[in-house]
Amino acid sequence: MTRARKQANSSAGSIRIIGGTHRGRKLPVLNSEGLRPTTDRMKETLFNWLMSDVRGAKCIDCFAGAGSLGFEALSRGAESVDFLELDKKAAKQLAANAELLRYSSTQATIQQGDSLVVLNNFMPSQVADIIFIDPPFERNLVQPCIEKLNAKGLVKAGTKVYIEREIRDISTQLPANWRLIKDKSTQQVSAQLYLVE
């Protein structure tokens, strides 16, 4: 690999907040392997789905990456977001961006580590109103994340769970009380919103 390509691969990109208090604000993100921020188009669809649910919501962003979904939720009035991120540099960037947007540590909590392990340390009192599951593709993380959330009691009746995955990943087994309420697919991405009943 040439030096120029190495520099290009490690350089920062950006994400854009598309609604709420910080609408139009761009945030720096790392260009790292597996980091695949949700597109503006898919994000707009998701937050149209969640329009009446975000304000005052407690959220968990299970594979936060660039924080595209979590920061969008905060901008639109969510009470708090727990950002879970494995990559140390990405987690550091999430903390820097939270500080840039002047969110307190109770509004934006950054937890660096394996998301499934971090979720294991959550208490039942940390039940969420909205959960984002948008892991790196080709890692088979959706199913174990669903199982962990359910086993730990981090969902309740009324919780909305958003899942974004590669279009080929259709093997998910869902709890009986999770009802599909919204569904959209593109050529590469499959996205669903579930309501826990």
Tab-separated table of C-alpha atoms in Angstrom:
chain	number	residue	atom	x	y	z
A	1	MET	CA	0.000	0.000	0.000
A	2	THR	CA	1.370	3.405	-0.884
A	3	ARG	CA	1.895	6.119	1.674
A	4	ALA	CA	-0.798	8.277	0.032
A	5	ARG	CA	-3.324	5.452	0.310
A	6	LYS	CA	-2.419	4.870	3.953
A	7	GLN	CA	-3.052	8.528	4.686
A	8	ALA	CA	-6.357	8.455	2.807
A	9	ASN	CA	-7.507	5.403	4.757
A	10	SER	CA	-6.776	6.988	8.120
A	11	SER	CA	-8.151	10.428	7.327
A	12	ALA	CA	-11.393	11.651	8.820
A	13	GLY	CA	-14.693	11.939	7.008
A	14	SER	CA	-17.877	13.461	8.354
A	15	ILE	CA	-21.514	12.769	9.119
A	16	ARG	CA	-24.320	15.313	8.958
A	17	ILE	CA	-27.137	15.808	11.433
A	18	ILE	CA	-30.261	16.233	9.317
A	19	GLY	CA	-32.846	17.417	11.849
A	20	GLY	CA	-33.459	19.025	15.217
A	21	THR	CA	-31.363	21.476	17.218
A	22	HIS	CA	-28.126	20.720	15.348
A	23	ARG	CA	-29.662	20.373	11.889
A	24	GLY	CA	-27.044	20.760	9.157
A	25	ARG	CA	-24.117	20.331	11.573
A	26	LYS	CA	-21.264	18.162	10.297
A	27	LEU	CA	-19.281	16.012	12.703
A	28	PRO	CA	-15.857	14.507	12.034
A	29	VAL	CA	-15.622	10.712	11.956
A	30	LEU	CA	-12.741	8.313	11.564
A	31	ASN	CA	-12.294	6.370	8.359
A	32	SER	CA	-11.842	2.929	9.889
A	33	GLU	CA	-12.631	-0.622	8.837
A	34	GLY	CA	-16.235	-1.652	9.462
A	35	LEU	CA	-17.376	1.924	10.078
A	36	ARG	CA	-20.409	2.427	7.860
A	37	PRO	CA	-22.546	5.388	8.928
A	38	THR	CA	-26.234	5.171	8.040
A	39	THR	CA	-26.916	7.155	4.874
A	40	ASP	CA	-28.819	10.440	5.143
A	41	ARG	CA	-31.636	8.926	3.110
A	42	MET	CA	-32.071	5.921	5.395
A	43	LYS	CA	-31.667	8.147	8.455
A	44	GLU	CA	-34.419	10.448	7.209
A	45	THR	CA	-36.705	7.438	6.717
A	46	LEU	CA	-35.934	6.115	10.210
A	47	PHE	CA	-36.575	9.402	11.988
A	48	ASN	CA	-39.789	9.900	10.051
A	49	TRP	CA	-40.811	6.509	11.461
A	50	LEU	CA	-39.807	7.660	14.959
A	51	MET	CA	-41.148	11.210	14.662
A	52	SER	CA	-43.490	11.013	17.650
A	53	ASP	CA	-41.203	8.807	19.768
A	54	VAL	CA	-37.813	10.539	19.975
A	55	ARG	CA	-38.480	13.524	22.243
A	56	GLY	CA	-37.665	12.548	25.832
A	57	ALA	CA	-36.635	9.007	24.859
A	58	LYS	CA	-33.885	6.971	26.466
A	59	CYS	CA	-31.885	5.330	23.678
A	60	ILE	CA	-29.180	2.703	23.252
A	61	ASP	CA	-26.993	2.826	20.136
A	62	CYS	CA	-25.640	-0.731	20.266
A	63	PHE	CA	-22.913	-0.432	17.612
A	64	ALA	CA	-22.468	3.324	17.578
A	65	GLY	CA	-19.593	3.662	15.112
A	66	ALA	CA	-19.707	7.284	13.968
A	67	GLY	CA	-22.705	8.011	16.201
A	68	SER	CA	-24.896	8.965	13.265
A	69	LEU	CA	-28.106	7.584	14.798
A	70	GLY	CA	-27.420	8.518	18.411
A	71	PHE	CA	-26.477	12.133	17.712
A	72	GLU	CA	-29.474	12.475	15.398
A	73	ALA	CA	-31.718	11.277	18.240
A	74	LEU	CA	-30.168	13.746	20.697
A	75	SER	CA	-30.527	16.587	18.220
A	76	ARG	CA	-34.214	15.739	17.938
A	77	GLY	CA	-34.793	15.858	21.681
A	78	ALA	CA	-33.933	12.414	23.065
A	79	GLU	CA	-33.276	12.520	26.801
A	80	SER	CA	-30.182	10.334	26.619
A	81	VAL	CA	-28.191	7.974	24.410
A	82	ASP	CA	-25.840	5.200	25.508
A	83	PHE	CA	-23.265	4.879	22.716
A	84	LEU	CA	-21.618	1.433	22.702
A	85	GLU	CA	-18.519	1.129	20.526
A	86	LEU	CA	-15.749	-1.473	20.328
A	87	ASP	CA	-13.103	0.585	18.500
A	88	LYS	CA	-11.115	2.779	20.925
A	89	LYS	CA	-10.423	5.541	18.413
A	90	ALA	CA	-14.041	5.643	17.266
A	91	ALA	CA	-15.188	5.818	20.913
A	92	LYS	CA	-12.763	8.671	21.536
A	93	GLN	CA	-14.187	10.494	18.506
A	94	LEU	CA	-17.731	9.943	19.819
A	95	ALA	CA	-16.724	11.552	23.127
A	96	ALA	CA	-15.113	14.480	21.291
A	97	ASN	CA	-18.233	15.007	19.181
A	98	ALA	CA	-20.502	14.843	22.236
A	99	GLU	CA	-18.344	17.548	23.824
A	100	LEU	CA	-18.427	19.572	20.601
A	101	LEU	CA	-22.235	19.520	20.696
A	102	ARG	CA	-22.180	20.319	24.437
A	103	TYR	CA	-23.992	17.196	25.576
A	104	SER	CA	-23.401	16.235	29.198
A	105	SER	CA	-22.120	12.794	30.174
A	106	THR	CA	-25.637	11.849	31.278
A	107	GLN	CA	-27.102	12.865	27.905
A	108	ALA	CA	-24.394	11.131	25.858
A	109	THR	CA	-22.738	8.187	27.619
A	110	ILE	CA	-19.863	6.646	25.662
A	111	GLN	CA	-19.056	3.043	26.603
A	112	GLN	CA	-16.028	1.575	24.857
A	113	GLY	CA	-15.944	-2.202	24.534
A	114	ASP	CA	-17.621	-5.203	22.956
A	115	SER	CA	-21.304	-4.210	22.794
A	116	LEU	CA	-22.543	-7.649	23.893
A	117	VAL	CA	-20.284	-7.520	26.963
A	118	VAL	CA	-21.249	-3.919	27.753
A	119	LEU	CA	-24.961	-4.810	27.499
A	120	ASN	CA	-24.341	-7.623	29.972
A	121	ASN	CA	-23.397	-4.955	32.540
A	122	PHE	CA	-26.595	-2.948	32.030
A	123	MET	CA	-29.156	-3.006	34.825
A	124	PRO	CA	-32.896	-3.634	34.267
A	125	SER	CA	-33.414	0.004	35.330
A	126	GLN	CA	-31.630	0.984	32.082
A	127	VAL	CA	-34.539	-0.231	29.947
A	128	ALA	CA	-34.707	1.806	26.722
A	129	ASP	CA	-37.446	3.505	24.729
A	130	ILE	CA	-35.529	3.267	21.435
A	131	ILE	CA	-32.710	0.871	20.515
A	132	PHE	CA	-30.557	1.085	17.400
A	133	ILE	CA	-28.925	-2.150	16.150
A	134	ASP	CA	-26.720	-1.261	13.180
A	135	PRO	CA	-23.565	-3.394	13.432
A	136	PRO	CA	-20.716	-3.749	10.946
A	137	PHE	CA	-21.805	-5.975	8.084
A	138	GLU	CA	-20.734	-9.612	7.727
A	139	ARG	CA	-20.094	-10.057	11.472
A	140	ASN	CA	-23.309	-11.903	12.455
A	141	LEU	CA	-23.975	-9.543	15.365
A	142	VAL	CA	-27.700	-8.823	14.971
A	143	GLN	CA	-29.013	-12.105	16.422
A	144	PRO	CA	-26.812	-12.207	19.555
A	145	CYS	CA	-27.607	-8.542	20.210
A	146	ILE	CA	-31.365	-9.197	20.059
A	147	GLU	CA	-30.958	-12.159	22.402
A	148	LYS	CA	-28.860	-10.137	24.865
A	149	LEU	CA	-31.341	-7.225	24.947
A	150	ASN	CA	-34.203	-9.622	25.568
A	151	ALA	CA	-32.386	-11.708	28.180
A	152	LYS	CA	-31.262	-8.614	30.132
A	153	GLY	CA	-34.758	-7.086	30.134
A	154	LEU	CA	-33.573	-3.922	28.398
A	155	VAL	CA	-36.763	-3.696	26.341
A	156	LYS	CA	-40.303	-3.134	27.598
A	157	ALA	CA	-43.765	-2.904	26.097
A	158	GLY	CA	-43.585	0.129	23.818
A	159	THR	CA	-39.835	-0.021	23.089
A	160	LYS	CA	-38.994	0.559	19.434
A	161	VAL	CA	-36.059	-1.409	18.005
A	162	TYR	CA	-34.423	-0.390	14.723
A	163	ILE	CA	-32.337	-2.998	12.890
A	164	GLU	CA	-30.152	-2.194	9.880
A	165	ARG	CA	-28.194	-4.984	8.194
A	166	GLU	CA	-26.917	-6.272	4.889
A	167	ILE	CA	-29.661	-7.338	2.506
A	168	ARG	CA	-28.478	-10.979	2.587
A	169	ASP	CA	-28.878	-11.279	6.369
A	170	ILE	CA	-32.455	-12.566	6.655
A	171	SER	CA	-32.001	-15.361	9.200
A	172	THR	CA	-32.949	-13.438	12.348
A	173	GLN	CA	-35.098	-15.131	14.985
A	174	LEU	CA	-37.126	-12.527	16.866
A	175	PRO	CA	-38.895	-12.718	20.233
A	176	ALA	CA	-42.618	-13.455	19.865
A	177	ASN	CA	-43.564	-10.057	21.315
A	178	TRP	CA	-41.567	-8.032	18.733
A	179	ARG	CA	-43.916	-6.849	15.978
A	180	LEU	CA	-42.643	-5.490	12.665
A	181	ILE	CA	-44.159	-2.054	12.068
A	182	LYS	CA	-41.908	-0.546	9.366
A	183	ASP	CA	-39.703	-2.095	6.676
A	184	LYS	CA	-37.507	-0.682	3.926
A	185	SER	CA	-34.809	-2.194	1.724
A	186	THR	CA	-32.340	-0.823	-0.793
A	187	GLN	CA	-29.964	-2.797	-3.019
A	188	GLN	CA	-27.471	-3.220	-0.164
A	189	VAL	CA	-29.349	-2.541	3.072
A	190	SER	CA	-32.375	-3.978	4.859
A	191	ALA	CA	-33.966	-1.874	7.626
A	192	GLN	CA	-36.813	-2.727	9.983
A	193	LEU	CA	-38.487	-1.066	12.935
A	194	TYR	CA	-40.052	-3.320	15.573
A	195	LEU	CA	-42.442	-2.537	18.390
A	196	VAL	CA	-42.101	-4.568	21.572
A	197	GLU	CA	-45.574	-5.520	22.816
